[in-house]
PDB file of C-alpha atoms in Angstrom:
ATOM      1  CA  UNK A  22       0.000   0.000   0.000  1.00 65.00           C
ATOM      2  CA  UNK A  23       1.254   3.486  -0.823  1.00 76.00           C
ATOM      3  CA  UNK A  24       2.483   5.769   1.891  1.00 89.00           C
ATOM      4  CA  UNK A  25       0.747   9.114   1.763  1.00 93.00           C
ATOM      5  CA  UNK A  26       1.658  12.448   3.233  1.00 95.00           C
ATOM      6  CA  UNK A  27      -1.083  13.769   5.470  1.00 97.00           C
ATOM      7  CA  UNK A  28      -0.704  17.199   6.936  1.00 97.00           C
ATOM      8  CA  UNK A  29      -2.365  17.731  10.296  1.00 97.00           C
ATOM      9  CA  UNK A  30      -2.873  21.340  11.370  1.00 97.00           C
ATOM     10  CA  UNK A  31      -4.158  21.983  14.831  1.00 94.00           C
ATOM     11  CA  UNK A  32      -5.421  25.121  16.528  1.00 91.00           C
ATOM     12  CA  UNK A  33      -5.891  25.068  20.256  1.00 82.00           C
ATOM     13  CA  UNK A  34      -6.047  27.765  22.861  1.00 74.00           C
ATOM     14  CA  UNK A  35      -2.676  27.006  24.416  1.00 69.00           C
ATOM     15  CA  UNK A  36      -3.247  29.771  26.932  1.00 72.00           C
ATOM     16  CA  UNK A  37      -4.866  27.105  29.095  1.00 80.00           C
ATOM     17  CA  UNK A  38      -2.939  24.270  30.735  1.00 86.00           C
ATOM     18  CA  UNK A  39      -5.338  21.692  29.348  1.00 90.00           C
ATOM     19  CA  UNK A  40      -4.925  23.182  25.855  1.00 88.00           C
ATOM     20  CA  UNK A  41      -1.151  22.825  26.100  1.00 89.00           C
ATOM     21  CA  UNK A  42      -1.627  19.250  27.265  1.00 92.00           C
ATOM     22  CA  UNK A  43      -3.865  18.460  24.268  1.00 93.00           C
ATOM     23  CA  UNK A  44      -1.315  19.987  21.877  1.00 92.00           C
ATOM     24  CA  UNK A  45       1.424  17.810  23.397  1.00 93.00           C
ATOM     25  CA  UNK A  46      -0.772  14.720  23.003  1.00 95.00           C
ATOM     26  CA  UNK A  47      -1.594  15.603  19.380  1.00 94.00           C
ATOM     27  CA  UNK A  48       2.132  16.077  18.665  1.00 94.00           C
ATOM     28  CA  UNK A  49       2.992  12.777  20.331  1.00 95.00           C
ATOM     29  CA  UNK A  50       0.379  10.873  18.307  1.00 95.00           C
ATOM     30  CA  UNK A  51       1.495  12.438  15.019  1.00 95.00           C
ATOM     31  CA  UNK A  52       5.158  11.827  15.791  1.00 93.00           C
ATOM     32  CA  UNK A  53       4.449   8.094  15.675  1.00 94.00           C
ATOM     33  CA  UNK A  54       3.838   8.566  11.945  1.00 93.00           C
ATOM     34  CA  UNK A  55       5.992  11.525  11.013  1.00 91.00           C
ATOM     35  CA  UNK A  56       7.008  14.738  12.637  1.00 92.00           C
ATOM     36  CA  UNK A  57       6.253  18.159  13.841  1.00 93.00           C
ATOM     37  CA  UNK A  58       7.344  20.784  11.329  1.00 94.00           C
ATOM     38  CA  UNK A  59       5.894  23.852  12.990  1.00 93.00           C
ATOM     39  CA  UNK A  60       4.307  24.539  16.340  1.00 90.00           C
ATOM     40  CA  UNK A  61       0.871  23.267  15.262  1.00 91.00           C
ATOM     41  CA  UNK A  62       1.675  21.568  11.940  1.00 95.00           C
ATOM     42  CA  UNK A  63       2.500  17.868  11.717  1.00 95.00           C
ATOM     43  CA  UNK A  64       3.508  15.862   8.670  1.00 95.00           C
ATOM     44  CA  UNK A  65       2.469  12.213   8.895  1.00 96.00           C
ATOM     45  CA  UNK A  66       3.450   9.453   6.502  1.00 95.00           C
ATOM     46  CA  UNK A  67       0.621   6.930   6.573  1.00 96.00           C
ATOM     47  CA  UNK A  68      -1.194   4.388   4.480  1.00 95.00           C
ATOM     48  CA  UNK A  69      -4.995   4.582   4.251  1.00 93.00           C
ATOM     49  CA  UNK A  70      -5.518   2.298   7.270  1.00 95.00           C
ATOM     50  CA  UNK A  71      -3.066   4.189   9.453  1.00 96.00           C
ATOM     51  CA  UNK A  72      -4.664   7.477   8.415  1.00 96.00           C
ATOM     52  CA  UNK A  73      -8.092   6.231   9.503  1.00 96.00           C
ATOM     53  CA  UNK A  74      -6.631   5.037  12.817  1.00 96.00           C
ATOM     54  CA  UNK A  75      -4.728   8.274  13.387  1.00 96.00           C
ATOM     55  CA  UNK A  76      -7.921  10.260  12.865  1.00 96.00           C
ATOM     56  CA  UNK A  77      -9.814   8.154  15.393  1.00 96.00           C
ATOM     57  CA  UNK A  78      -7.035   8.585  17.951  1.00 97.00           C
ATOM     58  CA  UNK A  79      -6.813  12.338  17.385  1.00 96.00           C
ATOM     59  CA  UNK A  80     -10.579  12.695  17.770  1.00 96.00           C
ATOM     60  CA  UNK A  81     -10.218  11.143  21.228  1.00 96.00           C
ATOM     61  CA  UNK A  82      -7.628  13.734  22.206  1.00 95.00           C
ATOM     62  CA  UNK A  83      -8.947  17.025  20.889  1.00 94.00           C
ATOM     63  CA  UNK A  84     -11.776  19.059  22.343  1.00 93.00           C
ATOM     64  CA  UNK A  85     -14.116  19.636  19.405  1.00 92.00           C
ATOM     65  CA  UNK A  86     -15.853  22.431  21.322  1.00 91.00           C
ATOM     66  CA  UNK A  87     -12.639  24.419  21.598  1.00 90.00           C
ATOM     67  CA  UNK A  88     -10.075  23.160  19.096  1.00 93.00           C
ATOM     68  CA  UNK A  89      -9.826  23.118  15.322  1.00 95.00           C
ATOM     69  CA  UNK A  90      -8.081  20.304  13.452  1.00 96.00           C
ATOM     70  CA  UNK A  91      -7.620  20.001   9.699  1.00 97.00           C
ATOM     71  CA  UNK A  92      -6.277  17.149   7.569  1.00 97.00           C
ATOM     72  CA  UNK A  93      -4.749  17.736   4.135  1.00 97.00           C
ATOM     73  CA  UNK A  94      -3.975  14.756   1.934  1.00 96.00           C
ATOM     74  CA  UNK A  95      -0.931  15.412  -0.221  1.00 95.00           C
ATOM     75  CA  UNK A  96      -0.812  11.962  -1.792  1.00 91.00           C
ATOM     76  CA  UNK A  97       2.215   9.775  -2.379  1.00 88.00           C
ATOM     77  CA  UNK A  98       4.124  12.111  -4.691  1.00 88.00           C
ATOM     78  CA  UNK A  99       4.548  14.790  -2.104  1.00 89.00           C
ATOM     79  CA  UNK A 100       8.199  15.729  -2.117  1.00 87.00           C
ATOM     80  CA  UNK A 101       7.889  18.357  -4.833  1.00 91.00           C
ATOM     81  CA  UNK A 102       4.716  19.794  -3.307  1.00 94.00           C
ATOM     82  CA  UNK A 103       6.337  21.123  -0.156  1.00 95.00           C
ATOM     83  CA  UNK A 104       8.570  24.168   0.156  1.00 96.00           C
ATOM     84  CA  UNK A 105      10.164  25.614   3.243  1.00 96.00           C
ATOM     85  CA  UNK A 106      11.701  29.015   4.001  1.00 95.00           C
ATOM     86  CA  UNK A 107      13.177  30.454   7.168  1.00 94.00           C
ATOM     87  CA  UNK A 108      14.197  28.695  10.337  1.00 91.00           C
ATOM     88  CA  UNK A 109      13.894  24.937  10.353  1.00 83.00           C
ATOM     89  CA  UNK A 110      13.950  24.136  13.987  1.00 59.00           C
ATOM     90  CA  UNK A 111      12.089  25.102  17.072  1.00 49.00           C
ATOM     91  CA  UNK A 112      12.734  23.979  20.616  1.00 43.00           C
ATOM     92  CA  UNK A 113      10.156  21.252  20.570  1.00 45.00           C
ATOM     93  CA  UNK A 114      10.958  19.697  17.204  1.00 42.00           C
ATOM     94  CA  UNK A 115      12.211  16.144  17.305  1.00 42.00           C
ATOM     95  CA  UNK A 116      14.060  14.543  14.449  1.00 46.00           C
ATOM     96  CA  UNK A 117      14.813  15.884  10.976  1.00 46.00           C
ATOM     97  CA  UNK A 118      12.236  17.504   8.716  1.00 49.00           C
ATOM     98  CA  UNK A 119      11.026  15.948   5.481  1.00 51.00           C
ATOM     99  CA  UNK A 120      12.428  18.953   3.649  1.00 48.00           C
TER     100      UNK A 120
ATOM    101  CA  UNK B  12      -5.040  28.657 -16.182  1.00 65.00           C
ATOM    102  CA  UNK B  13      -6.070  26.319 -13.353  1.00 76.00           C
ATOM    103  CA  UNK B  14      -6.631  27.645  -9.881  1.00 89.00           C
ATOM    104  CA  UNK B  15      -4.619  25.695  -7.339  1.00 93.00           C
ATOM    105  CA  UNK B  16      -4.955  25.403  -3.597  1.00 95.00           C
ATOM    106  CA  UNK B  17      -1.783  26.412  -1.846  1.00 97.00           C
ATOM    107  CA  UNK B  18      -1.592  26.017   1.884  1.00 97.00           C
ATOM    108  CA  UNK B  19       0.644  28.496   3.673  1.00 97.00           C
ATOM    109  CA  UNK B  20       1.661  27.593   7.211  1.00 97.00           C
ATOM    110  CA  UNK B  21       3.560  30.142   9.215  1.00 94.00           C
ATOM    111  CA  UNK B  22       5.369  29.944  12.525  1.00 91.00           C
ATOM    112  CA  UNK B  23       6.431  33.138  14.180  1.00 82.00           C
ATOM    113  CA  UNK B  24       7.278  34.037  17.730  1.00 74.00           C
ATOM    114  CA  UNK B  25       4.148  36.077  18.373  1.00 69.00           C
ATOM    115  CA  UNK B  26       5.368  36.821  21.869  1.00 72.00           C
ATOM    116  CA  UNK B  27       7.064  39.854  20.335  1.00 80.00           C
ATOM    117  CA  UNK B  28       5.159  42.862  18.982  1.00 86.00           C
ATOM    118  CA  UNK B  29       7.066  42.715  15.699  1.00 90.00           C
ATOM    119  CA  UNK B  30       6.223  39.004  15.389  1.00 88.00           C
ATOM    120  CA  UNK B  31       2.526  39.749  15.804  1.00 89.00           C
ATOM    121  CA  UNK B  32       2.850  42.478  13.197  1.00 92.00           C
ATOM    122  CA  UNK B  33       4.472  40.074  10.724  1.00 94.00           C
ATOM    123  CA  UNK B  34       1.725  37.493  11.338  1.00 92.00           C
ATOM    124  CA  UNK B  35      -0.927  40.149  10.604  1.00 93.00           C
ATOM    125  CA  UNK B  36       0.870  41.119   7.388  1.00 95.00           C
ATOM    126  CA  UNK B  37       1.167  37.481   6.290  1.00 94.00           C
ATOM    127  CA  UNK B  38      -2.562  36.988   6.969  1.00 94.00           C
ATOM    128  CA  UNK B  39      -3.448  40.137   5.051  1.00 95.00           C
ATOM    129  CA  UNK B  40      -1.393  39.082   2.013  1.00 95.00           C
ATOM    130  CA  UNK B  41      -2.873  35.581   1.984  1.00 95.00           C
ATOM    131  CA  UNK B  42      -6.404  36.905   2.421  1.00 93.00           C
ATOM    132  CA  UNK B  43      -6.093  38.575  -0.983  1.00 94.00           C
ATOM    133  CA  UNK B  44      -6.051  35.057  -2.445  1.00 93.00           C
ATOM    134  CA  UNK B  45      -8.038  32.992   0.013  1.00 91.00           C
ATOM    135  CA  UNK B  46      -8.460  32.923   3.722  1.00 92.00           C
ATOM    136  CA  UNK B  47      -7.192  32.178   7.132  1.00 93.00           C
ATOM    137  CA  UNK B  48      -8.437  28.812   8.377  1.00 94.00           C
ATOM    138  CA  UNK B  49      -6.453  28.588  11.581  1.00 93.00           C
ATOM    139  CA  UNK B  50      -4.276  30.995  13.511  1.00 90.00           C
ATOM    140  CA  UNK B  51      -1.207  30.353  11.349  1.00 91.00           C
ATOM    141  CA  UNK B  52      -2.695  28.409   8.430  1.00 95.00           C
ATOM    142  CA  UNK B  53      -3.891  30.129   5.260  1.00 96.00           C
ATOM    143  CA  UNK B  54      -5.571  28.579   2.233  1.00 96.00           C
ATOM    144  CA  UNK B  55      -4.856  30.481  -0.980  1.00 96.00           C
ATOM    145  CA  UNK B  56      -6.470  29.873  -4.349  1.00 95.00           C
ATOM    146  CA  UNK B  57      -3.927  30.912  -6.947  1.00 96.00           C
ATOM    147  CA  UNK B  58      -2.725  30.188 -10.448  1.00 95.00           C
ATOM    148  CA  UNK B  59       0.993  29.536 -10.996  1.00 94.00           C
ATOM    149  CA  UNK B  60       1.781  33.214 -11.629  1.00 95.00           C
ATOM    150  CA  UNK B  61      -0.099  34.407  -8.546  1.00 96.00           C
ATOM    151  CA  UNK B  62       1.623  31.736  -6.460  1.00 96.00           C
ATOM    152  CA  UNK B  63       5.047  32.954  -7.577  1.00 96.00           C
ATOM    153  CA  UNK B  64       4.035  36.543  -6.791  1.00 96.00           C
ATOM    154  CA  UNK B  65       2.569  35.624  -3.410  1.00 96.00           C
ATOM    155  CA  UNK B  66       5.811  33.874  -2.452  1.00 96.00           C
ATOM    156  CA  UNK B  67       7.890  36.929  -3.391  1.00 96.00           C
ATOM    157  CA  UNK B  68       5.621  39.201  -1.348  1.00 97.00           C
ATOM    158  CA  UNK B  69       5.667  36.862   1.663  1.00 96.00           C
ATOM    159  CA  UNK B  70       9.462  36.653   1.543  1.00 96.00           C
ATOM    160  CA  UNK B  71       9.519  40.436   1.911  1.00 96.00           C
ATOM    161  CA  UNK B  72       7.379  40.259   5.049  1.00 95.00           C
ATOM    162  CA  UNK B  73       8.774  37.375   7.042  1.00 94.00           C
ATOM    163  CA  UNK B  74      11.987  37.344   9.040  1.00 93.00           C
ATOM    164  CA  UNK B  75      13.853  34.309   7.763  1.00 92.00           C
ATOM    165  CA  UNK B  76      16.140  34.409  10.798  1.00 91.00           C
ATOM    166  CA  UNK B  77      13.219  33.969  13.174  1.00 90.00           C
ATOM    167  CA  UNK B  78      10.170  32.684  11.296  1.00 93.00           C
ATOM    168  CA  UNK B  79       9.312  29.476   9.499  1.00 95.00           C
ATOM    169  CA  UNK B  80       7.029  29.409   6.460  1.00 96.00           C
ATOM    170  CA  UNK B  81       5.928  26.365   4.487  1.00 97.00           C
ATOM    171  CA  UNK B  82       3.998  26.057   1.232  1.00 97.00           C
ATOM    172  CA  UNK B  83       1.982  22.953   0.349  1.00 97.00           C
ATOM    173  CA  UNK B  84       0.583  22.599  -3.162  1.00 96.00           C
ATOM    174  CA  UNK B  85      -2.699  20.705  -3.117  1.00 95.00           C
ATOM    175  CA  UNK B  86      -3.399  21.068  -6.834  1.00 91.00           C
ATOM    176  CA  UNK B  87      -6.677  21.928  -8.498  1.00 88.00           C
ATOM    177  CA  UNK B  88      -8.702  18.962  -7.291  1.00 88.00           C
ATOM    178  CA  UNK B  89      -8.439  19.914  -3.651  1.00 89.00           C
ATOM    179  CA  UNK B  90     -11.947  19.792  -2.263  1.00 87.00           C
ATOM    180  CA  UNK B  91     -11.834  16.113  -1.349  1.00 91.00           C
ATOM    181  CA  UNK B  92      -8.331  16.403   0.099  1.00 94.00           C
ATOM    182  CA  UNK B  93      -9.279  18.620   3.019  1.00 95.00           C
ATOM    183  CA  UNK B  94     -11.131  17.592   6.167  1.00 96.00           C
ATOM    184  CA  UNK B  95     -12.061  19.688   9.130  1.00 96.00           C
ATOM    185  CA  UNK B  96     -13.122  18.814  12.695  1.00 95.00           C
ATOM    186  CA  UNK B  97     -13.917  20.995  15.675  1.00 94.00           C
ATOM    187  CA  UNK B  98     -14.564  24.701  15.841  1.00 91.00           C
ATOM    188  CA  UNK B  99     -14.578  26.557  12.562  1.00 83.00           C
ATOM    189  CA  UNK B 100     -14.127  30.091  13.651  1.00 59.00           C
ATOM    190  CA  UNK B 101     -11.709  32.106  15.658  1.00 49.00           C
ATOM    191  CA  UNK B 102     -11.861  35.776  16.515  1.00 43.00           C
ATOM    192  CA  UNK B 103      -9.607  36.867  13.708  1.00 45.00           C
ATOM    193  CA  UNK B 104     -11.092  34.824  10.882  1.00 42.00           C
ATOM    194  CA  UNK B 105     -12.670  36.789   8.087  1.00 42.00           C
ATOM    195  CA  UNK B 106     -15.119  35.277   5.665  1.00 46.00           C
ATOM    196  CA  UNK B 107     -16.283  31.686   5.304  1.00 46.00           C
ATOM    197  CA  UNK B 108     -13.961  28.712   5.168  1.00 48.00           C
ATOM    198  CA  UNK B 109     -13.434  26.625   2.049  1.00 51.00           C
ATOM    199  CA  UNK B 110     -14.808  23.641   3.942  1.00 48.00           C
TER     200      UNK B 110
END
């Protein structure tokens, strides 16, 4: 099965302790499949089954009354669809970026 | 020429006044072509020429020593590639979302 790039973007009011906790849990889940590329942007490499599972897990973590989460499917030919400018690392990034 | 969905994700230290100012300018530029869907995520509908122009303008605004900006090309058949869960609006959103 093809591996696909799925971008997960997440907006949470991190002014609250519980919001920060949810963001950490979202990051941790996504990092099982890829990595954090910006504070609230995660690039996950998944097949269709993993993507479905990841979505279910993320739904259990986020607060749909307060948070916003978006999934963008970039397909399997994703390397030429992503461009980066500026700094590449932030304090909480783990591992290398795709780009 | 086809209209393409380009996702612009932007990370800036908004703890500083100048960072907040840059984020506002990035949002304003992107809103000429689409809209803000999360605090630092913008969906722009552009053709290839507009995309090139938008990138040049954004490069003039951001601080490449401090900020991180990423562009994701979702092509022209983008409507079934985007999924949203949770709240759809934040205080600074203008206009309806694509989804």
